[in-house]
CSV table of C-alpha atoms in Angstrom, one decimal:
chain,number,residue,atom,x,y,z
A,15,MET,CA,112.7,91.8,136.8
A,16,ALA,CA,111.9,92.2,133.0
A,17,GLU,CA,110.6,89.2,131.2
A,18,SER,CA,112.9,87.7,128.6
A,19,ARG,CA,111.8,87.9,125.0
A,20,PRO,CA,110.2,84.6,123.7
A,21,ALA,CA,112.4,82.6,121.5
A,22,ALA,CA,111.7,83.0,117.8
A,23,LEU,CA,110.2,80.1,116.0
A,24,PRO,CA,112.3,78.4,113.3
A,25,PRO,CA,111.5,79.6,109.7
A,26,ALA,CA,109.4,76.5,108.9
A,27,GLU,CA,107.1,77.4,111.8
A,28,ARG,CA,107.4,81.2,111.7
A,29,THR,CA,104.0,83.0,111.8
A,30,VAL,CA,103.0,86.1,109.8
A,31,GLY,CA,103.3,88.2,112.9
A,32,GLN,CA,106.8,87.1,113.4
A,33,VAL,CA,107.7,87.9,109.8
A,34,VAL,CA,106.5,91.4,110.4
A,35,ALA,CA,108.4,91.6,113.8
A,36,GLU,CA,111.6,90.2,112.3
A,37,SER,CA,111.4,92.6,109.3
A,38,ILE,CA,111.1,95.6,111.6
A,39,GLN,CA,114.0,94.3,113.8
A,40,PHE,CA,116.2,93.7,110.7
A,41,TYR,CA,115.4,97.2,109.3
A,42,GLY,CA,116.1,98.8,112.7
A,43,SER,CA,119.5,97.1,113.1
A,44,HIS,CA,120.5,97.8,109.5
A,45,PHE,CA,118.8,101.1,109.1
A,46,TRP,CA,121.4,103.0,107.0
A,47,ALA,CA,122.0,100.1,104.7
A,48,VAL,CA,118.3,99.5,104.1
A,49,LEU,CA,117.1,103.1,103.9
A,50,PRO,CA,118.5,103.8,100.4
A,51,LEU,CA,116.1,101.2,99.0
A,52,GLY,CA,113.3,103.6,99.6
A,53,VAL,CA,114.7,106.1,97.1
A,54,ALA,CA,113.0,104.3,94.2
A,55,PHE,CA,109.6,104.6,95.7
A,56,ALA,CA,110.2,108.3,96.7
A,57,GLY,CA,111.4,108.9,93.2
A,58,VAL,CA,108.3,107.6,91.5
A,59,ASP,CA,106.2,109.6,94.0
A,60,LEU,CA,108.0,112.8,93.0
A,61,ALA,CA,107.7,112.1,89.3
A,62,GLY,CA,104.0,111.3,89.6
A,63,LEU,CA,103.0,114.4,91.6
A,64,HIS,CA,99.9,116.1,90.2
A,65,HIS,CA,99.6,113.6,87.3
A,66,SER,CA,96.7,111.4,86.4
A,67,ILE,CA,96.4,107.7,87.4
A,68,GLY,CA,97.3,106.8,83.8
A,69,VAL,CA,100.5,108.7,83.8
A,70,GLN,CA,101.4,107.4,87.3
A,71,THR,CA,100.9,103.8,86.0
A,72,LEU,CA,103.2,104.5,83.0
A,73,LEU,CA,105.7,105.9,85.5
A,74,LEU,CA,105.6,102.7,87.5
A,75,TRP,CA,106.5,100.8,84.3
A,76,ALA,CA,109.3,103.3,83.6
A,77,PHE,CA,110.7,102.7,87.1
A,78,THR,CA,110.6,98.9,86.6
A,79,PRO,CA,114.4,98.7,86.2
A,80,VAL,CA,114.9,100.7,89.4
A,81,PHE,CA,112.4,98.7,91.4
A,82,SER,CA,114.0,95.5,90.2
A,83,ALA,CA,117.4,96.7,91.3
A,84,VAL,CA,116.3,97.7,94.8
A,85,TYR,CA,114.4,94.4,95.2
A,86,VAL,CA,117.5,92.4,94.4
A,87,ARG,CA,119.6,94.6,96.6
A,88,GLY,CA,117.2,94.3,99.5
A,89,CYS,CA,117.2,90.5,99.2
A,90,ALA,CA,121.0,90.5,99.0
A,91,LEU,CA,121.2,92.5,102.2
A,92,VAL,CA,118.9,90.2,104.2
A,93,LEU,CA,120.2,87.0,102.8
A,94,GLY,CA,123.8,87.9,102.9
A,95,THR,CA,124.5,87.4,99.2
A,96,ARG,CA,126.0,89.4,96.4
A,97,TRP,CA,124.4,91.1,93.5
A,98,SER,CA,123.2,88.8,90.7
A,99,TRP,CA,122.3,89.9,87.2
A,100,ARG,CA,120.2,86.7,86.8
A,101,ALA,CA,118.1,87.7,89.8
A,102,TYR,CA,117.8,91.2,88.3
A,103,ALA,CA,116.5,89.7,85.0
A,104,VAL,CA,113.9,87.7,87.0
A,105,ALA,CA,112.9,90.8,88.9
A,106,LEU,CA,112.4,92.7,85.6
A,107,VAL,CA,110.0,90.0,84.3
A,108,LEU,CA,108.1,89.9,87.6
A,109,PHE,CA,107.6,93.6,87.8
A,110,LEU,CA,106.2,94.0,84.3
A,111,PRO,CA,102.5,93.2,85.2
A,112,PHE,CA,102.7,94.8,88.6
A,113,PRO,CA,101.6,98.3,87.7
A,114,VAL,CA,98.4,97.0,86.2
A,115,LEU,CA,97.7,94.5,89.1
A,116,VAL,CA,98.3,97.2,91.7
A,117,ARG,CA,96.0,99.7,89.9
A,118,LEU,CA,93.2,97.1,89.7
A,119,TYR,CA,93.5,96.8,93.5
A,120,VAL,CA,96.4,96.4,95.8
A,121,LEU,CA,95.6,92.7,96.7
A,122,PRO,CA,96.2,91.3,93.1
A,123,GLY,CA,99.7,92.9,93.2
A,124,VAL,CA,100.4,91.4,96.7
A,125,ALA,CA,99.1,88.0,95.6
A,126,TRP,CA,101.3,88.0,92.5
A,127,PHE,CA,104.4,88.6,94.5
A,128,GLY,CA,103.4,86.2,97.2
A,129,LEU,CA,102.9,83.4,94.6
A,130,VAL,CA,105.8,84.1,92.2
A,131,GLY,CA,107.9,86.9,93.6
A,132,LEU,CA,110.1,84.6,95.6
A,133,ALA,CA,111.7,83.7,92.3
A,134,VAL,CA,114.0,86.7,92.8
A,135,PRO,CA,115.7,85.6,96.0
A,136,ALA,CA,115.7,82.1,94.6
A,137,ALA,CA,117.7,83.2,91.7
A,138,LEU,CA,120.0,85.2,94.0
A,139,VAL,CA,120.7,82.4,96.5
A,140,GLU,CA,120.4,79.3,94.3
A,141,GLY,CA,121.9,80.7,91.2
A,142,LEU,CA,119.0,79.6,88.9
A,143,GLY,CA,118.3,80.8,85.4
A,144,LEU,CA,115.2,82.7,84.4
A,145,ARG,CA,112.9,79.8,83.7
A,146,ASP,CA,114.1,77.7,86.6
A,147,SER,CA,113.8,80.7,89.0
A,148,LEU,CA,110.2,81.3,88.0
A,149,ARG,CA,109.3,77.6,88.5
A,150,ARG,CA,111.1,77.7,91.9
A,151,GLY,CA,109.3,80.9,92.9
A,152,TRP,CA,105.9,79.3,92.1
A,153,ARG,CA,106.9,76.2,94.1
A,154,LEU,CA,108.0,78.3,97.1
A,155,GLY,CA,104.8,80.3,97.0
A,156,ALA,CA,102.7,77.2,96.8
A,157,ALA,CA,104.4,75.6,99.8
A,158,ASP,CA,102.2,77.7,102.0
A,159,ARG,CA,100.1,80.2,100.1
A,160,ALA,CA,98.5,81.6,103.2
A,161,HIS,CA,101.9,82.4,104.7
A,162,ALA,CA,103.4,83.8,101.6
A,163,ILE,CA,100.4,86.0,100.6
A,164,GLY,CA,99.4,86.7,104.2
A,165,GLY,CA,103.0,87.7,105.1
A,166,LEU,CA,103.2,90.2,102.3
A,167,ALA,CA,99.7,91.5,102.9
A,168,ALA,CA,100.5,92.0,106.6
A,169,LEU,CA,103.7,94.0,105.7
A,170,VAL,CA,101.7,96.1,103.2
A,171,ILE,CA,99.1,96.8,105.9
A,172,VAL,CA,101.7,97.8,108.4
A,173,TYR,CA,103.4,100.0,105.8
A,174,ALA,CA,100.0,101.6,104.7
A,175,VAL,CA,98.8,102.3,108.3
A,176,THR,CA,102.2,103.7,109.4
A,177,ARG,CA,102.5,105.7,106.2
A,178,THR,CA,99.1,107.3,106.8
A,179,MET,CA,100.0,108.2,110.4
A,180,LEU,CA,103.3,109.7,109.3
A,181,ILE,CA,101.6,111.7,106.5
A,182,VAL,CA,99.1,113.2,109.0
A,183,LEU,CA,102.0,114.1,111.4
A,184,LEU,CA,104.2,115.7,108.7
A,185,HIS,CA,101.3,117.4,106.9
A,186,SER,CA,100.1,119.1,110.1
A,187,SER,CA,103.5,120.7,110.5
A,188,ALA,CA,104.2,121.5,106.9
A,189,GLY,CA,101.2,123.1,105.1
A,190,GLY,CA,101.0,124.0,101.4
A,191,GLN,CA,102.5,121.1,99.6
A,192,GLY,CA,102.9,119.3,102.9
A,193,GLN,CA,100.8,116.3,102.1
A,194,SER,CA,102.7,115.5,98.9
A,195,ILE,CA,106.1,116.0,100.6
A,196,ALA,CA,104.9,113.9,103.5
A,197,GLY,CA,103.9,111.1,101.2
A,198,VAL,CA,107.3,111.1,99.5
A,199,LEU,CA,109.2,111.1,102.9
A,200,ALA,CA,106.9,108.3,104.2
A,201,ASP,CA,107.6,106.1,101.2
A,202,LEU,CA,111.3,106.8,101.4
A,203,VAL,CA,111.4,105.6,105.0
A,204,LEU,CA,108.8,102.9,105.1
A,205,SER,CA,108.8,101.1,101.7
A,206,PRO,CA,112.1,99.2,102.4
A,207,LEU,CA,110.2,97.2,105.1
A,208,VAL,CA,108.2,95.3,102.5
A,209,LEU,CA,111.4,94.4,100.6
A,210,VAL,CA,113.0,93.1,103.8
A,211,GLY,CA,109.9,91.0,104.6
A,212,ALA,CA,109.9,89.5,101.1
A,213,ALA,CA,113.4,88.2,101.6
A,214,LEU,CA,112.5,86.7,105.0
A,215,LEU,CA,109.5,85.0,103.4
A,216,TYR,CA,111.9,83.3,101.0
A,217,VAL,CA,113.7,81.8,104.0
A,218,ASP,CA,110.4,80.6,105.5
A,219,GLN,CA,109.0,79.1,102.3
A,220,SER,CA,112.3,77.4,101.5
A,221,ALA,CA,112.1,75.7,104.9
A,222,ARG,CA,108.5,74.6,104.3
A,223,VAL,CA,109.5,73.1,100.9
A,224,ALA,CA,112.5,71.2,102.3
């Protein structure tokens, strides 16, 4: 007889591992709704092919409005809310320093969104303005910094490892421009997982603040 699946912990007690598992489960059960979120990441990959790091960084800034939109949309899907222009404005502000942070090293970018990035779902769910959303985002991140940053870091690691494996598999069967194409396809399929996880972290951190 198959063993039953262990009951999930409530958001206030959810572990980093459970955040990853719940993100994968949500993505799998809403695949066709979530998949289009990856178009932004695939788009910046295509635009940056064969360009220098400097040009790719500028492209990240140029795609800020698109990244902001897919972040808001991803949070809305997970949290069951509607589109919010307030949340979109907050996302635009938060994404501005991200291209520099992520080029310094991935971790500063992850830490930035772990500490402040929850301002976007806060604006979406709680209807806050720009300044109040940023304050709320900081408060949510500070409620359990290890969980907020660790959760995002774990999602990024899962994404990076899976992306590498997918690139190897696709590249071995493509040839020529195979590696570049494989990277674009991998980002299209896998990047939405991080957005889903960020929305779930908002639920966890809100429960820890309450």
